[in-house]
mmCIF file of C-alpha atoms in Angstrom:
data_model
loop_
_atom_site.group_PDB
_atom_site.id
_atom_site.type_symbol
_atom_site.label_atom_id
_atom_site.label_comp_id
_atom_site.label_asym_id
_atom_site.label_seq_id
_atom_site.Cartn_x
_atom_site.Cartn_y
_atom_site.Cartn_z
ATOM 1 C CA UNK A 1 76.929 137.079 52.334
ATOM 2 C CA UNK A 2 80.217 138.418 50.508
ATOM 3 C CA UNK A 3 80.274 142.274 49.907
ATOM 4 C CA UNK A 4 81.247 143.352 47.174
ATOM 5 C CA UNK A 5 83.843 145.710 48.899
ATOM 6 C CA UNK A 6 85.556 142.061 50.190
ATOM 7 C CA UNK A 7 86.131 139.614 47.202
ATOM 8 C CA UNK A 8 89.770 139.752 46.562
ATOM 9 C CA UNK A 9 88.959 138.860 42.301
ATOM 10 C CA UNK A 10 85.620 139.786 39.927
ATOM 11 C CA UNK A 11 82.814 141.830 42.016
ATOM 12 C CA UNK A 12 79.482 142.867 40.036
ATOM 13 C CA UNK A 13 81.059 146.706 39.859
ATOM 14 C CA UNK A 14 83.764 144.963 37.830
ATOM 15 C CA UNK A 15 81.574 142.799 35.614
ATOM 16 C CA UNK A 16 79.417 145.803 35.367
ATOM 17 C CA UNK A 17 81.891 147.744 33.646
ATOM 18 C CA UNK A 18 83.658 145.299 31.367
ATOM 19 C CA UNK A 19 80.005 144.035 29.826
ATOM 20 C CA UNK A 20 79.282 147.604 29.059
ATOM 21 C CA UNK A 21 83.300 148.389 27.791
ATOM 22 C CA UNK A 22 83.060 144.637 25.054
ATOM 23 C CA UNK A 23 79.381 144.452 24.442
ATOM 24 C CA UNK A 24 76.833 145.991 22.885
ATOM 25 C CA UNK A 25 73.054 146.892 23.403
ATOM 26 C CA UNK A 26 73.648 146.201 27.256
ATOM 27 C CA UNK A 27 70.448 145.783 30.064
ATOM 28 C CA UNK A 28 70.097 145.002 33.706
ATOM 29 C CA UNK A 29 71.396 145.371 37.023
ATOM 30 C CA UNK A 30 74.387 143.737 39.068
ATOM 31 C CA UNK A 31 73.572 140.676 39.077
ATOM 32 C CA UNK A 32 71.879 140.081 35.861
ATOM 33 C CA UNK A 33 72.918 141.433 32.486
ATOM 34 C CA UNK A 34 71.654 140.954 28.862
ATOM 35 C CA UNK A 35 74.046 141.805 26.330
ATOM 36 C CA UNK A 36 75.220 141.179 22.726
ATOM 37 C CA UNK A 37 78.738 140.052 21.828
ATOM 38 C CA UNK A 38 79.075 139.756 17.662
ATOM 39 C CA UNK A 39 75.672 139.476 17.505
ATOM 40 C CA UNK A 40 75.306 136.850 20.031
ATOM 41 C CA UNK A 41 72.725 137.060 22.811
ATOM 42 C CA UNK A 42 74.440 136.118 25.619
ATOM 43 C CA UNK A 43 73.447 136.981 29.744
ATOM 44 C CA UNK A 44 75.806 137.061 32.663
ATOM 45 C CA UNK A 45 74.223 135.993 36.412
ATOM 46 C CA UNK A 46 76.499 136.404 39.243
ATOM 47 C CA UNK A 47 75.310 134.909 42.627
ATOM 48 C CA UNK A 48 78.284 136.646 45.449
ATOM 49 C CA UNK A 49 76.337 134.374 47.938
ATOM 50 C CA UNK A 50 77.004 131.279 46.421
ATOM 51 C CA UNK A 51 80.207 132.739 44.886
ATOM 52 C CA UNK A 52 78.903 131.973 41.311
ATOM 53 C CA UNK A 53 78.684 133.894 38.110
ATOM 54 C CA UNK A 54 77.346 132.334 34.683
ATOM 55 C CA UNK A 55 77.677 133.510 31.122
ATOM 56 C CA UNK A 56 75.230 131.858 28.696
ATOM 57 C CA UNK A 57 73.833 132.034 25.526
ATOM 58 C CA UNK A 58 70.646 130.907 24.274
ATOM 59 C CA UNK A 59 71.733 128.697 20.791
ATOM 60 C CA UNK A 60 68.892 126.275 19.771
ATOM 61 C CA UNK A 61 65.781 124.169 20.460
ATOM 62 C CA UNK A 62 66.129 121.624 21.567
ATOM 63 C CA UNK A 63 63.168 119.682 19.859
ATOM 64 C CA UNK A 64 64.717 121.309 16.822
ATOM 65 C CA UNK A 65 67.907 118.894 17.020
ATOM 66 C CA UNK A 66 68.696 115.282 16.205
ATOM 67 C CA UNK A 67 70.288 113.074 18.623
ATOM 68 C CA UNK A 68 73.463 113.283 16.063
ATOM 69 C CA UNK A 69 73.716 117.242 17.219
ATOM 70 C CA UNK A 70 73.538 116.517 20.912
ATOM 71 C CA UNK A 71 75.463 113.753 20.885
ATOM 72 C CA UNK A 72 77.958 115.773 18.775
ATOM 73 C CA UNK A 73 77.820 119.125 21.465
ATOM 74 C CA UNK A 74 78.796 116.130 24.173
ATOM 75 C CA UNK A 75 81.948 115.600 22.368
ATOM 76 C CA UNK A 76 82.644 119.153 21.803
ATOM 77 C CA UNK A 77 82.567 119.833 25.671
ATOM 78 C CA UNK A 78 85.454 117.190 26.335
ATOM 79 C CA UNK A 79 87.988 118.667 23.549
ATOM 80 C CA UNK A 80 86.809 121.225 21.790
ATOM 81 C CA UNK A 81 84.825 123.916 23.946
ATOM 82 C CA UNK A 82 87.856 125.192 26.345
ATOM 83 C CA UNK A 83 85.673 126.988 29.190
ATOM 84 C CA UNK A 84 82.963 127.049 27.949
ATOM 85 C CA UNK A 85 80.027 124.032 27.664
ATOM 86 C CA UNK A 86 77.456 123.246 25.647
ATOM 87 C CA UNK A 87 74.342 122.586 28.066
ATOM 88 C CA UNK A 88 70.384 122.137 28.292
ATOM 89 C CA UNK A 89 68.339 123.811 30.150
ATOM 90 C CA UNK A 90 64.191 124.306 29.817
ATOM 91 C CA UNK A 91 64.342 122.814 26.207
ATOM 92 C CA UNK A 92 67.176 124.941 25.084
ATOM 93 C CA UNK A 93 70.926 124.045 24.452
ATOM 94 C CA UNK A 94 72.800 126.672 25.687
ATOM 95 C CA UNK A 95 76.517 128.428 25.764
ATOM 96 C CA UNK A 96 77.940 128.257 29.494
ATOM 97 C CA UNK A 97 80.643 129.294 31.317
ATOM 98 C CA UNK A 98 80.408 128.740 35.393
ATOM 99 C CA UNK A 99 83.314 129.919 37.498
ATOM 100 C CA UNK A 100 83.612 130.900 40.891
ATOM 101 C CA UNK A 101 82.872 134.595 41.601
ATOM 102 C CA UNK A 102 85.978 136.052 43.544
ATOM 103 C CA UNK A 103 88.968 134.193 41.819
ATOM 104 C CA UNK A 104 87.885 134.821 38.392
ATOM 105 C CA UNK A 105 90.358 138.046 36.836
ATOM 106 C CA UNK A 106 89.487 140.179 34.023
ATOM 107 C CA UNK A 107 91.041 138.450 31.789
ATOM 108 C CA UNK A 108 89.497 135.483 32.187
ATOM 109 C CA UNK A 109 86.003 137.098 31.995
ATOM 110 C CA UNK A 110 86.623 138.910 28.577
ATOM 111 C CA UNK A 111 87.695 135.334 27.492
ATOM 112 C CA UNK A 112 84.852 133.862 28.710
ATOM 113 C CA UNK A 113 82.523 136.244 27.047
ATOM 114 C CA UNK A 114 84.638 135.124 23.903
ATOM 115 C CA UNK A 115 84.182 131.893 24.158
ATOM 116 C CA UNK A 116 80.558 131.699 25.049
ATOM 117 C CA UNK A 117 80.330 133.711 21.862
ATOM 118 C CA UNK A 118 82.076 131.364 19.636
ATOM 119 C CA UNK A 119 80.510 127.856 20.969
ATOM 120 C CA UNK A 120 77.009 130.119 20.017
ATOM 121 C CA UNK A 121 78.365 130.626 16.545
ATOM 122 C CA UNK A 122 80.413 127.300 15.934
ATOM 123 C CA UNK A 123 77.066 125.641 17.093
ATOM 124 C CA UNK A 124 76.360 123.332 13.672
ATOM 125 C CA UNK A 125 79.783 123.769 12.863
ATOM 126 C CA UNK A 126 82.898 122.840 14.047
ATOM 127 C CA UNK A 127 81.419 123.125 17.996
ATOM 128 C CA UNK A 128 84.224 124.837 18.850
#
């Protein structure tokens, strides 16, 4: 298992403290946040064993949608998304960004947490 004392890039101290410096109404431990971002639900769920971290947002049902929205968040992912991805998990389209743990840098957290943010909001819209 990687300490967190050993990962060259992001450790959950790190993540820990930016979530709480950008977001608001912030709960959980290292490891597992829930958080808002302009309003947007959004969770963070770093695995330093597998070298993973994930922030998602919940955006809509997906028995709520047509085939004309998912097929729509599919094309958003190739050229309109950046990072982040739309994605279904448990009946429930989601915001995602998946990177590996130690190489990601603070700046490319805070603009991951951005653009989780916006796919939630451009969801309907532009996707983007």
């Amino acid at each position: 298992m990687i300490s967190e004392t050993s990962l060259p890039g992001m450790n959950n101290k790190g993540v820990d403290s930016l979530i709480r410096t950008f977001c608001s109404h912030v709960d959980g431990v290292y490891g597992a946040w829930r958080f808002q971002l302009d309003s947007v639900l959004m969770y963070c769920i770093t695995d330093e064993k597998h070298n993973r971290l994930r922030i998602i947002a919940p955006i809509a049902n997906v028995d709520e949608l047509s085939d004309k929205v998912l097929r729509e968040c599919l094309a958003a992912n190739f050229d309109r998304t950046l990072d982040a991805r739309y994605c279904i998990h448990d009946e429930t389209v989601w915001g995602a960004f998946i990177h590996p743990f130690d190489s990601l840098s603070e700046e490319q957290f805070q603009s991951a947490l951005l653009q989780v943010s916006s796919v939630a909001k451009n969801f309907g819209g532009s996707y983007s």
